[in-house]
C-alpha cells in the first residue's frame, strides 16, 4: 500500500473527540475505592483463645504492645511463622484459614455495632477478618474513626 495514501487517510480522519471525561467520583465512591484497595486476600492462622497459653512464646503473634487485639478472634498472617511455631500452633488447635487483611488506622473496638469475625492490631495498623464484607466494614469504620480523631 502506498505510504502517502495511509498518511492521507490518517490526516483526513475526524479527531473531534470529547476529551472531557468525567472522572469526578463523589466522595463516597472515592472512600469505597480506598477501602477496597486496602482489603486483600491472605492466608491466616486462626487460634482458639482458650489454647493460647499452650503455645508459649508464639502467643506473642496474637498480641501487640497494647495487649490483645481488637475484635473477637485471634488471627495472624500465616507467612510470619516458622515450621516449629506452626507445629506448636496446630498441636494447640490452631488452623490455617482463608481470610483478608486490611489497613486499621484507628481502633474501633468500642463500637458494638460492628460485625464479629475479625481482629486488628492497633500498633501495627493492620487487621484481619475471615469474610471480605466484614473486613470492608471494619476497615471503613477504622478510617472514619481516624478521620474523626
PDB file of C-alpha atoms in Angstrom:
ATOM      1  CA  UNK A   1       0.000   0.000   0.000  1.00  0.00           C
ATOM      2  CA  UNK A   2       1.238   3.452  -0.845  1.00  0.00           C
ATOM      3  CA  UNK A   3       2.708   5.303   2.170  1.00  0.00           C
ATOM      4  CA  UNK A   4       1.146   8.616   1.102  1.00  0.00           C
ATOM      5  CA  UNK A   5      -2.270   7.030   0.941  1.00  0.00           C
ATOM      6  CA  UNK A   6      -2.026   5.901   4.597  1.00  0.00           C
ATOM      7  CA  UNK A   7      -0.930   9.357   5.752  1.00  0.00           C
ATOM      8  CA  UNK A   8      -3.778  10.937   3.820  1.00  0.00           C
ATOM      9  CA  UNK A   9      -6.302   8.603   5.405  1.00  0.00           C
ATOM     10  CA  UNK A  10      -4.982   9.402   8.874  1.00  0.00           C
ATOM     11  CA  UNK A  11      -4.902  13.150   8.199  1.00  0.00           C
ATOM     12  CA  UNK A  12      -8.455  13.121   6.855  1.00  0.00           C
ATOM     13  CA  UNK A  13      -9.835  11.258   9.880  1.00  0.00           C
ATOM     14  CA  UNK A  14     -12.049  13.323  12.132  1.00  0.00           C
ATOM     15  CA  UNK A  15     -10.348  13.535  15.552  1.00  0.00           C
ATOM     16  CA  UNK A  16     -13.109  15.530  17.155  1.00  0.00           C
ATOM     17  CA  UNK A  17     -13.241  13.505  20.388  1.00  0.00           C
ATOM     18  CA  UNK A  18     -14.747  14.727  23.574  1.00  0.00           C
ATOM     19  CA  UNK A  19     -11.765  14.533  25.939  1.00  0.00           C
ATOM     20  CA  UNK A  20     -13.720  15.942  28.844  1.00  0.00           C
ATOM     21  CA  UNK A  21     -14.102  12.603  30.621  1.00  0.00           C
ATOM     22  CA  UNK A  22     -15.998  12.827  33.864  1.00  0.00           C
ATOM     23  CA  UNK A  23     -13.747  11.126  36.410  1.00  0.00           C
ATOM     24  CA  UNK A  24     -15.163  13.181  39.237  1.00  0.00           C
ATOM     25  CA  UNK A  25     -16.273  10.493  41.644  1.00  0.00           C
ATOM     26  CA  UNK A  26     -18.315  11.599  44.540  1.00  0.00           C
ATOM     27  CA  UNK A  27     -16.800  11.418  47.992  1.00  0.00           C
ATOM     28  CA  UNK A  28     -18.463   8.120  48.921  1.00  0.00           C
ATOM     29  CA  UNK A  29     -17.174   6.383  45.777  1.00  0.00           C
ATOM     30  CA  UNK A  30     -13.614   7.608  46.433  1.00  0.00           C
ATOM     31  CA  UNK A  31     -13.844   6.390  50.022  1.00  0.00           C
ATOM     32  CA  UNK A  32     -15.143   2.978  48.922  1.00  0.00           C
ATOM     33  CA  UNK A  33     -12.325   2.720  46.360  1.00  0.00           C
ATOM     34  CA  UNK A  34      -9.804   3.445  49.125  1.00  0.00           C
ATOM     35  CA  UNK A  35     -11.273   0.749  51.347  1.00  0.00           C
ATOM     36  CA  UNK A  36     -11.494  -1.809  48.513  1.00  0.00           C
ATOM     37  CA  UNK A  37      -7.850  -1.190  47.675  1.00  0.00           C
ATOM     38  CA  UNK A  38      -6.765  -1.853  51.251  1.00  0.00           C
ATOM     39  CA  UNK A  39      -8.597  -5.183  51.728  1.00  0.00           C
ATOM     40  CA  UNK A  40      -6.512  -8.083  50.438  1.00  0.00           C
ATOM     41  CA  UNK A  41      -6.847 -11.856  50.445  1.00  0.00           C
ATOM     42  CA  UNK A  42      -4.434 -13.560  52.816  1.00  0.00           C
ATOM     43  CA  UNK A  43      -3.910 -16.962  54.384  1.00  0.00           C
ATOM     44  CA  UNK A  44      -4.228 -16.591  58.129  1.00  0.00           C
ATOM     45  CA  UNK A  45      -3.655 -18.566  61.278  1.00  0.00           C
ATOM     46  CA  UNK A  46      -6.715 -18.794  63.498  1.00  0.00           C
ATOM     47  CA  UNK A  47      -6.042 -19.616  67.131  1.00  0.00           C
ATOM     48  CA  UNK A  48      -8.692 -20.584  69.685  1.00  0.00           C
ATOM     49  CA  UNK A  49      -8.356 -18.178  72.614  1.00  0.00           C
ATOM     50  CA  UNK A  50      -8.608 -20.963  75.188  1.00  0.00           C
ATOM     51  CA  UNK A  51      -5.500 -22.633  73.694  1.00  0.00           C
ATOM     52  CA  UNK A  52      -3.293 -19.559  73.559  1.00  0.00           C
ATOM     53  CA  UNK A  53      -1.297 -20.371  76.693  1.00  0.00           C
ATOM     54  CA  UNK A  54      -0.364 -23.779  75.225  1.00  0.00           C
ATOM     55  CA  UNK A  55       1.831 -22.251  72.516  1.00  0.00           C
ATOM     56  CA  UNK A  56       4.222 -20.408  74.842  1.00  0.00           C
ATOM     57  CA  UNK A  57       6.187 -17.568  73.272  1.00  0.00           C
ATOM     58  CA  UNK A  58       4.343 -17.997  69.973  1.00  0.00           C
ATOM     59  CA  UNK A  59       1.329 -16.441  71.707  1.00  0.00           C
ATOM     60  CA  UNK A  60       3.079 -13.135  71.049  1.00  0.00           C
ATOM     61  CA  UNK A  61       1.943 -13.427  67.428  1.00  0.00           C
ATOM     62  CA  UNK A  62      -1.566 -12.658  68.643  1.00  0.00           C
ATOM     63  CA  UNK A  63      -0.675  -9.601  70.750  1.00  0.00           C
ATOM     64  CA  UNK A  64       0.943  -6.237  70.233  1.00  0.00           C
ATOM     65  CA  UNK A  65       2.294  -3.724  72.736  1.00  0.00           C
ATOM     66  CA  UNK A  66      -1.239  -2.555  73.507  1.00  0.00           C
ATOM     67  CA  UNK A  67      -2.246  -6.072  74.599  1.00  0.00           C
ATOM     68  CA  UNK A  68      -4.676  -8.378  72.863  1.00  0.00           C
ATOM     69  CA  UNK A  69      -6.134  -7.479  69.511  1.00  0.00           C
ATOM     70  CA  UNK A  70      -9.332  -5.543  68.909  1.00  0.00           C
ATOM     71  CA  UNK A  71     -12.170  -7.752  67.722  1.00  0.00           C
ATOM     72  CA  UNK A  72     -13.380 -11.188  68.689  1.00  0.00           C
ATOM     73  CA  UNK A  73     -10.865 -13.528  67.004  1.00  0.00           C
ATOM     74  CA  UNK A  74      -7.175 -14.326  67.237  1.00  0.00           C
ATOM     75  CA  UNK A  75      -5.767 -14.156  63.713  1.00  0.00           C
ATOM     76  CA  UNK A  76      -2.246 -13.680  62.373  1.00  0.00           C
ATOM     77  CA  UNK A  77      -0.713 -13.916  58.907  1.00  0.00           C
ATOM     78  CA  UNK A  78       0.403 -17.436  58.003  1.00  0.00           C
ATOM     79  CA  UNK A  79       3.669 -16.322  56.427  1.00  0.00           C
ATOM     80  CA  UNK A  80       5.283 -14.987  59.602  1.00  0.00           C
ATOM     81  CA  UNK A  81       5.679 -18.355  61.346  1.00  0.00           C
ATOM     82  CA  UNK A  82       8.491 -20.882  61.096  1.00  0.00           C
ATOM     83  CA  UNK A  83       7.697 -24.602  60.939  1.00  0.00           C
ATOM     84  CA  UNK A  84       8.360 -25.223  64.638  1.00  0.00           C
ATOM     85  CA  UNK A  85       5.974 -22.448  65.667  1.00  0.00           C
ATOM     86  CA  UNK A  86       3.336 -23.714  63.234  1.00  0.00           C
ATOM     87  CA  UNK A  87       3.634 -27.208  64.682  1.00  0.00           C
ATOM     88  CA  UNK A  88       3.012 -25.829  68.184  1.00  0.00           C
ATOM     89  CA  UNK A  89       0.044 -23.792  66.935  1.00  0.00           C
ATOM     90  CA  UNK A  90      -1.502 -26.788  65.146  1.00  0.00           C
ATOM     91  CA  UNK A  91      -0.972 -29.026  68.188  1.00  0.00           C
ATOM     92  CA  UNK A  92      -2.877 -26.465  70.302  1.00  0.00           C
ATOM     93  CA  UNK A  93      -5.844 -26.390  67.902  1.00  0.00           C
ATOM     94  CA  UNK A  94      -4.822 -23.562  65.573  1.00  0.00           C
ATOM     95  CA  UNK A  95      -5.737 -23.741  61.896  1.00  0.00           C
ATOM     96  CA  UNK A  96      -4.790 -22.166  58.599  1.00  0.00           C
ATOM     97  CA  UNK A  97      -7.806 -20.310  57.222  1.00  0.00           C
ATOM     98  CA  UNK A  98      -8.638 -18.148  54.229  1.00  0.00           C
ATOM     99  CA  UNK A  99      -9.197 -14.548  55.148  1.00  0.00           C
ATOM    100  CA  UNK A 100      -8.403 -10.918  54.452  1.00  0.00           C
ATOM    101  CA  UNK A 101      -6.015  -8.306  55.745  1.00  0.00           C
ATOM    102  CA  UNK A 102      -6.813  -4.606  55.810  1.00  0.00           C
ATOM    103  CA  UNK A 103      -5.498  -1.238  56.998  1.00  0.00           C
ATOM    104  CA  UNK A 104      -6.520  -0.391  60.530  1.00  0.00           C
ATOM    105  CA  UNK A 105      -5.515   3.216  61.229  1.00  0.00           C
ATOM    106  CA  UNK A 106      -7.652   3.687  64.348  1.00  0.00           C
ATOM    107  CA  UNK A 107      -9.240   1.428  66.941  1.00  0.00           C
ATOM    108  CA  UNK A 108     -12.960   0.747  66.663  1.00  0.00           C
ATOM    109  CA  UNK A 109     -13.053  -1.859  69.451  1.00  0.00           C
ATOM    110  CA  UNK A 110     -15.614   0.176  71.403  1.00  0.00           C
ATOM    111  CA  UNK A 111     -18.144   0.136  68.529  1.00  0.00           C
ATOM    112  CA  UNK A 112     -20.673  -2.581  69.384  1.00  0.00           C
ATOM    113  CA  UNK A 113     -22.500  -2.115  66.060  1.00  0.00           C
ATOM    114  CA  UNK A 114     -19.690  -3.789  64.114  1.00  0.00           C
ATOM    115  CA  UNK A 115     -19.895  -7.412  62.987  1.00  0.00           C
ATOM    116  CA  UNK A 116     -17.911 -10.276  64.504  1.00  0.00           C
ATOM    117  CA  UNK A 117     -15.255 -12.385  62.799  1.00  0.00           C
ATOM    118  CA  UNK A 118     -12.200 -10.126  62.894  1.00  0.00           C
ATOM    119  CA  UNK A 119      -9.227  -8.881  64.873  1.00  0.00           C
ATOM    120  CA  UNK A 120      -6.877  -5.933  64.494  1.00  0.00           C
ATOM    121  CA  UNK A 121      -3.624  -4.755  65.994  1.00  0.00           C
ATOM    122  CA  UNK A 122      -3.518  -1.033  66.715  1.00  0.00           C
ATOM    123  CA  UNK A 123       0.252  -0.785  66.953  1.00  0.00           C
ATOM    124  CA  UNK A 124       0.888  -2.310  63.532  1.00  0.00           C
ATOM    125  CA  UNK A 125      -2.203  -0.725  61.963  1.00  0.00           C
ATOM    126  CA  UNK A 126      -3.389  -3.927  60.361  1.00  0.00           C
ATOM    127  CA  UNK A 127      -6.482  -6.057  60.797  1.00  0.00           C
ATOM    128  CA  UNK A 128      -7.648  -9.480  59.707  1.00  0.00           C
ATOM    129  CA  UNK A 129     -11.082 -10.932  59.002  1.00  0.00           C
ATOM    130  CA  UNK A 130     -12.461 -14.218  57.770  1.00  0.00           C
ATOM    131  CA  UNK A 131     -15.012 -12.593  55.454  1.00  0.00           C
ATOM    132  CA  UNK A 132     -14.489  -9.876  52.831  1.00  0.00           C
ATOM    133  CA  UNK A 133     -17.593  -7.913  53.840  1.00  0.00           C
ATOM    134  CA  UNK A 134     -16.506  -7.907  57.491  1.00  0.00           C
ATOM    135  CA  UNK A 135     -13.004  -6.757  56.500  1.00  0.00           C
ATOM    136  CA  UNK A 136     -14.502  -3.982  54.361  1.00  0.00           C
ATOM    137  CA  UNK A 137     -16.812  -2.789  57.147  1.00  0.00           C
ATOM    138  CA  UNK A 138     -14.149  -2.813  59.870  1.00  0.00           C
ATOM    139  CA  UNK A 139     -11.627  -1.102  57.601  1.00  0.00           C
ATOM    140  CA  UNK A 140     -14.159   1.586  56.681  1.00  0.00           C
ATOM    141  CA  UNK A 141     -15.122   2.162  60.320  1.00  0.00           C
ATOM    142  CA  UNK A 142     -11.466   2.436  61.280  1.00  0.00           C
ATOM    143  CA  UNK A 143     -10.800   5.038  58.575  1.00  0.00           C
ATOM    144  CA  UNK A 144     -13.836   7.062  59.634  1.00  0.00           C
ATOM    145  CA  UNK A 145     -12.660   6.915  63.261  1.00  0.00           C
ATOM    146  CA  UNK A 146      -9.176   8.044  62.227  1.00  0.00           C
ATOM    147  CA  UNK A 147     -10.604  10.999  60.280  1.00  0.00           C
ATOM    148  CA  UNK A 148     -12.744  11.983  63.271  1.00  0.00           C
ATOM    149  CA  UNK A 149      -9.918  11.744  65.814  1.00  0.00           C
TER     150      UNK A 149
END
